[in-house]
XYZ file of C-alpha atoms in Angstrom:
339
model
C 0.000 0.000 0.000
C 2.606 2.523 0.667
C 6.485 2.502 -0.800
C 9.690 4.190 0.036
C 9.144 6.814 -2.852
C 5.693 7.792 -1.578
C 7.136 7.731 2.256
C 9.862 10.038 1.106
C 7.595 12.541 -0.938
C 5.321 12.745 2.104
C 8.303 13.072 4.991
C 9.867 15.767 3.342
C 6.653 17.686 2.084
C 5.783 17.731 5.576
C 9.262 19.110 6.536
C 8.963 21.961 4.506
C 5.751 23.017 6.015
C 6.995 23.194 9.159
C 10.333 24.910 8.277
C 12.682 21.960 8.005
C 15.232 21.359 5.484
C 14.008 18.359 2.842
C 16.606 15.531 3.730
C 18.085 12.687 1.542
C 16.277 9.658 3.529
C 17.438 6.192 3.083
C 14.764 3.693 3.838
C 15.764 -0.193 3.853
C 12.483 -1.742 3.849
C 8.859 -0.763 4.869
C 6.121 -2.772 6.765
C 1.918 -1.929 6.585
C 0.356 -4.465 8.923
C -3.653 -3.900 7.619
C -5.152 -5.574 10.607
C -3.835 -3.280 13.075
C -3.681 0.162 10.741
C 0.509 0.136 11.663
C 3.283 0.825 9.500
C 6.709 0.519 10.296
C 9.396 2.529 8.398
C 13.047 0.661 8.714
C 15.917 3.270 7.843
C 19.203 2.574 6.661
C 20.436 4.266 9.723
C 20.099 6.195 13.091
C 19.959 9.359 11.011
C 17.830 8.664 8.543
C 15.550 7.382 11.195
C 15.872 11.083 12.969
C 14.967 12.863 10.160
C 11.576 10.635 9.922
C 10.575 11.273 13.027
C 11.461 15.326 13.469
C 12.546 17.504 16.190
C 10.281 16.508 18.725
C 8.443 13.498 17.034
C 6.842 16.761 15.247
C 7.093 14.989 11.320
C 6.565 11.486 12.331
C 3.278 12.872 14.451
C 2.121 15.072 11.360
C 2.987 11.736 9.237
C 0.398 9.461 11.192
C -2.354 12.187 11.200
C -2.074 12.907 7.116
C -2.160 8.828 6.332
C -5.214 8.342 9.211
C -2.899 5.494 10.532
C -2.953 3.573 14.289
C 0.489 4.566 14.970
C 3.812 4.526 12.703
C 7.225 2.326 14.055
C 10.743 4.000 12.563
C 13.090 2.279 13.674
C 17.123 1.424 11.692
C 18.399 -1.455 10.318
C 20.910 -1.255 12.421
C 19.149 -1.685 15.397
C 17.078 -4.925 14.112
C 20.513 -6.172 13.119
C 21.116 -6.064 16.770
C 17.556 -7.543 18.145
C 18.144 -10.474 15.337
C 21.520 -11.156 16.476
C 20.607 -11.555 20.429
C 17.458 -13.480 19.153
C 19.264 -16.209 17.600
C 21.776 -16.730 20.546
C 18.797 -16.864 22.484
C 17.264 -19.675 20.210
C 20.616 -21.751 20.140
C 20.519 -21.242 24.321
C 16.857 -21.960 24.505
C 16.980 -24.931 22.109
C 20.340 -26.692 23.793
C 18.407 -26.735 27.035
C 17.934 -30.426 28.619
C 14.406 -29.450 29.824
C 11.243 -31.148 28.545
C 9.278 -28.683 29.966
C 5.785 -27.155 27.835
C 6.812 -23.372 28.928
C 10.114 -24.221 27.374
C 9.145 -25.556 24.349
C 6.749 -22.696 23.729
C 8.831 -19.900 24.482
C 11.339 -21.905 21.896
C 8.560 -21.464 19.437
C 7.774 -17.548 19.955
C 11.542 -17.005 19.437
C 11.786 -18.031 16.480
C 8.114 -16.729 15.267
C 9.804 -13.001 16.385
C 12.524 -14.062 13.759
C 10.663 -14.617 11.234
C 8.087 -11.618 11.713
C 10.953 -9.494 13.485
C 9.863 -5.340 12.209
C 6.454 -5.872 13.002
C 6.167 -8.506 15.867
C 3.802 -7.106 18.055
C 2.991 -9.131 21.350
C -0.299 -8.459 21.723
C -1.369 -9.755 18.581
C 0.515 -12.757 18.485
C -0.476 -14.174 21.942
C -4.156 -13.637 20.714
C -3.967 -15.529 17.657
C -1.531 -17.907 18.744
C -2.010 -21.649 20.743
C 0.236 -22.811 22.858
C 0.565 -25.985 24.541
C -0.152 -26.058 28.422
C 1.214 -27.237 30.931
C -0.014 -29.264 34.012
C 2.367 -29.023 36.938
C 3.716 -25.232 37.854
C 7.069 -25.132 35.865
C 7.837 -21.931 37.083
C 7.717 -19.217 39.632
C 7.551 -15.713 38.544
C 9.053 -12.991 40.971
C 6.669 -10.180 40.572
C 7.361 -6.555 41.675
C 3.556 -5.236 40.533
C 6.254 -3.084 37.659
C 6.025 -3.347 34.069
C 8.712 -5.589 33.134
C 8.064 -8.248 36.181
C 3.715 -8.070 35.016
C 4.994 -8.282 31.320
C 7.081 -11.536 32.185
C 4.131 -12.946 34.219
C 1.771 -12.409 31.314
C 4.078 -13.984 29.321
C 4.618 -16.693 31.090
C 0.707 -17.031 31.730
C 0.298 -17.269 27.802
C 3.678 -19.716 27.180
C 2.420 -22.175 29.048
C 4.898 -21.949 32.486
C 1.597 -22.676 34.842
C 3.332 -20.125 36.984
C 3.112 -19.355 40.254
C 3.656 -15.590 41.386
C 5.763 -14.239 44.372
C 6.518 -10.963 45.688
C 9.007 -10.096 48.431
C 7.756 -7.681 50.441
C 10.541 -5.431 52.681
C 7.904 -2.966 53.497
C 6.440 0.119 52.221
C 9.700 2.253 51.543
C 11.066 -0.550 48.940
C 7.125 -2.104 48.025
C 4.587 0.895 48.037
C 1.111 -0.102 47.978
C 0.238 1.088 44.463
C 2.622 -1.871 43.904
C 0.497 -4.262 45.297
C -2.418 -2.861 43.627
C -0.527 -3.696 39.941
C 0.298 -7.129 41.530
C -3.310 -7.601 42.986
C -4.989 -7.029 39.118
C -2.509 -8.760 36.963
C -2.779 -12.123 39.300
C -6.537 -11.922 39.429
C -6.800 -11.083 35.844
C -4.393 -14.154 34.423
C -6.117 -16.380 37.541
C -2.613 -16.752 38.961
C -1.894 -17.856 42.611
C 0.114 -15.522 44.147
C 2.362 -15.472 47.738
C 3.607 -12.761 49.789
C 7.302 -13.431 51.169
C 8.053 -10.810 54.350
C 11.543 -10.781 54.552
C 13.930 -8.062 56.672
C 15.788 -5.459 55.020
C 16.585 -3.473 58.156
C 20.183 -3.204 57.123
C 19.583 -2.502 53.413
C 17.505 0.364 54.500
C 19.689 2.085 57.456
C 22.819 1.226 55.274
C 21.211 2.979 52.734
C 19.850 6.060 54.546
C 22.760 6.310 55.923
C 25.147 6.876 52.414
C 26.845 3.663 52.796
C 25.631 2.330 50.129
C 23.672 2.839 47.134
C 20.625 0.147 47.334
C 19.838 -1.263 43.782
C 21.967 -3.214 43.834
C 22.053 -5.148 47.581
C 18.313 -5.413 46.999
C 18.371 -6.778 43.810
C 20.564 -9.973 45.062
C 18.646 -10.248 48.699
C 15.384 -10.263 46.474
C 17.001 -12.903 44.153
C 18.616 -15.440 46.624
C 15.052 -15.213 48.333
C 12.725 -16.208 45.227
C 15.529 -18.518 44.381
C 14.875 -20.297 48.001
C 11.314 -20.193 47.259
C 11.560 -21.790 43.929
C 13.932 -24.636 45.438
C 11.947 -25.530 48.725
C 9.018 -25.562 46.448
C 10.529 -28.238 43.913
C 9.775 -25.713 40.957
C 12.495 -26.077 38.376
C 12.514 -22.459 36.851
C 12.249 -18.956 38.386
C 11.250 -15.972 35.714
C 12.191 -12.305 36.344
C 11.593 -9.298 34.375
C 15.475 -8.210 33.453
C 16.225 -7.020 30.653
C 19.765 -6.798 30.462
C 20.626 -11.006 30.286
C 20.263 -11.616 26.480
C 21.427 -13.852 23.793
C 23.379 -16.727 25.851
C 22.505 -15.094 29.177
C 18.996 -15.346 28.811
C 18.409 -18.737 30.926
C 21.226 -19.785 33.403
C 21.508 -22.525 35.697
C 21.480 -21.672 39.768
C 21.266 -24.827 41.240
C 20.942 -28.337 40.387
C 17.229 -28.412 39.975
C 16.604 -24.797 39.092
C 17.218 -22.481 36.357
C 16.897 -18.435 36.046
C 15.135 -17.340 32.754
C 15.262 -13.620 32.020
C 11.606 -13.519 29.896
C 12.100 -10.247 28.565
C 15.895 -10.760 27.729
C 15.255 -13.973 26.494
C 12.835 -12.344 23.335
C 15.341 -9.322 23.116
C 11.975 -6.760 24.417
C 11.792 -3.005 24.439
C 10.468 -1.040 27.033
C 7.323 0.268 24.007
C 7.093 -3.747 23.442
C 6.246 -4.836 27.033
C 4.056 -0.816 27.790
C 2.191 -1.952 24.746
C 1.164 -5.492 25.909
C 0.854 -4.692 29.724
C -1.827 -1.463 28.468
C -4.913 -3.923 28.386
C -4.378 -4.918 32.081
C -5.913 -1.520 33.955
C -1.991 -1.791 35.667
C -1.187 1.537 37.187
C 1.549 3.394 35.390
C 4.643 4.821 37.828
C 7.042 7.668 36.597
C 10.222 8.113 37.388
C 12.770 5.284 38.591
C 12.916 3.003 41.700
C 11.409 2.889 44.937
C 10.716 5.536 47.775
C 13.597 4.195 49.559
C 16.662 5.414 46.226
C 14.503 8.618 46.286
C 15.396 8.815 49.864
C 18.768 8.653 49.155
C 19.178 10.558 46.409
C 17.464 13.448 48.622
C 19.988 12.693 50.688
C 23.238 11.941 49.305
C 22.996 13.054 45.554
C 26.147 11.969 44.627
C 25.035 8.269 44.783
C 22.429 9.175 41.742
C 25.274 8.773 39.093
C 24.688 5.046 40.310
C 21.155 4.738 39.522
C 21.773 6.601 36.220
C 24.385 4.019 35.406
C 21.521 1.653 35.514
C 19.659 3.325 32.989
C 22.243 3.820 30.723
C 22.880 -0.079 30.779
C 19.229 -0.596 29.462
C 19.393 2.308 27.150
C 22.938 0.645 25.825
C 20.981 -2.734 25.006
C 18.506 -0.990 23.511
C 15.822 -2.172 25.638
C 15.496 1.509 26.355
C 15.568 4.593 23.626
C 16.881 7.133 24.486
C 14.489 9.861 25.141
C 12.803 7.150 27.567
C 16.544 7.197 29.482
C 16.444 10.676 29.447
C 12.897 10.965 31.389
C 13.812 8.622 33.573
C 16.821 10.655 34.629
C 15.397 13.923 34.689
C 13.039 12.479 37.100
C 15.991 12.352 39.786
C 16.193 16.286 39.665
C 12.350 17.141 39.112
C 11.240 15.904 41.888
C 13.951 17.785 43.765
């Protein structure tokens, strides 16, 4: 329905009406998906791809209004290069596994349908038009925050298959708020999930912190882990799923103990920040700005030096691409707005 010429003419029509210069625009392939009134625009490059979208999204915005589209994707080639690359070391780790488990097997098979449909895979879409096989006994817990990424990997693992079972550590209110619990409340009652509170003590993770000693990301990332891990042992469940990001390609699924295995969902499929909003959207979850909990606000407040940590964080998402970068930079500014 629409081709590069007719993408160009348009793009740089609309930059002269708003007082841009007309660009030369290299465009590698384009994408209409009909059902959903999409279209996705892969550039040669990161450039190209800037001058689509305009100062401001301005171009790109003007572009979706003129066609009467849903919404329009630009993204490079560069980029997918990237996403295809950590897919495919995900599919050799996935696929060497020794585990004849259903959730396995079917997040083996969404893998590789994301490489075959990989500029216009859309989630939502795909887990309502595809079967999957499910499973009887739980095959995995899910360690559940009541945040995007940790709902998005419980959905996920809902749809694949895992039977999971959903946990949430709870430290209190400064590190779990209750608009938290809320998100973790409507996801589990929504995907009829059984879900566990775990009350564990992070007195010295807190007063540590408070008291500048130490920045707490990270200690309360590993006391959260070793305790799901625990869980997932004592409870004979072979695989525990959390929301990161980061562990892609051959990092995506590693082995903890004998009988258990970690499996980063979101890292596992390569998934972008938009991918896993987008899905999560039809699930009435409660949307938090900013980064982290009341507790690293606490400390930022106090000790601002010990925010070039938690912007480290974000640049280590936004260096995967899981994050773009105008998502990185909102999250960042949010340290000083709130000053």
């Amino acid at each position: 329905m629409y081709d590069e010429e007719f993408i160009l003419n348009e793009v740089n029509a609309i930059r002269r009406e708003i007082g841009h210069d007309e660009a030369d625009i290299y465009i590698e392939e384009i994408h209409f998906n009909e059902d959903t009134n999409e279209l996705w625009i892969i550039t040669e490059d990161r450039p190209d791809k800037s001058a689509i979208i305009g100062k401001g999204g301005w171009v790109v915005g003007k572009l979706r209004e003129k066609l009467d589209l849903e919404s329009i994707h630009v993204e490079s080639y560069g980029d997918f290069l990237q996403k295809e690359y950590k897919l495919k070391l995900s599919k050799r780790t996935v696929e060497n596994l020794d585990l004849d488990l259903v959730g396995i097997k079917n997040l083996s098979k969404i893998i590789n349908d994301k490489l075959d449909n990989i500029y216009s895979f859309n989630f939502e879409n795909y887990l309502n038009n595809s079967h999957f096989d499910e499973a009887g006994e739980t095959e995995a817990v899910v360690a559940l925050s009541g945040g995007v990424d940790s709902s998005f990997s419980l959905i996920l693992a809902k749809h694949l298959g895992f039977n999971p079972l959903a946990i949430t550590v709870d430290p209190g209110t400064i590190i779990l708020p209750n608009q938290y619990k809320h998100n973790i409340k409507i996801v589990c009652d929504k995907l009829n999930v059984n879900h566990e509170y775990l009350k564990a003590d992070y007195t010295d993770v807190i007063s540590e912190s408070l008291s500048g000693k130490l920045h707490p990301c990270g200690r309360c990332s590993k006391n959260t882990g070793e305790i799901a891990k625990k869980y997932a042992i004592d409870e004979e469940i072979p695989i525990i799923i959390f929301g990161d990001m980061l562990a892609t390609g051959t990092q995506c699924i590693n082995k903890q103990d004998d009988s258990l295995y970690r499996l980063n969902l979101p890292a596992s499929l390569s998934t972008a920040k938009q991918e896993i909003k987008s899905l999560i959207r039809n699930y009435d979850l409660k949307e938090f700005k900013g980064f982290g909990c009341p507790l690293l606000y606490e400390v930022h407040k106090k000790y601002p030096h010990l925010k070039k940590y938690s912007i480290q964080r974000i640049l280590r998402e936004t260096r995967s691409s899981a994050l773009e970068p105008g998502e990185a930079l909102d999250l960042i500014w949010s340290f000083y707005r709130t000053q």
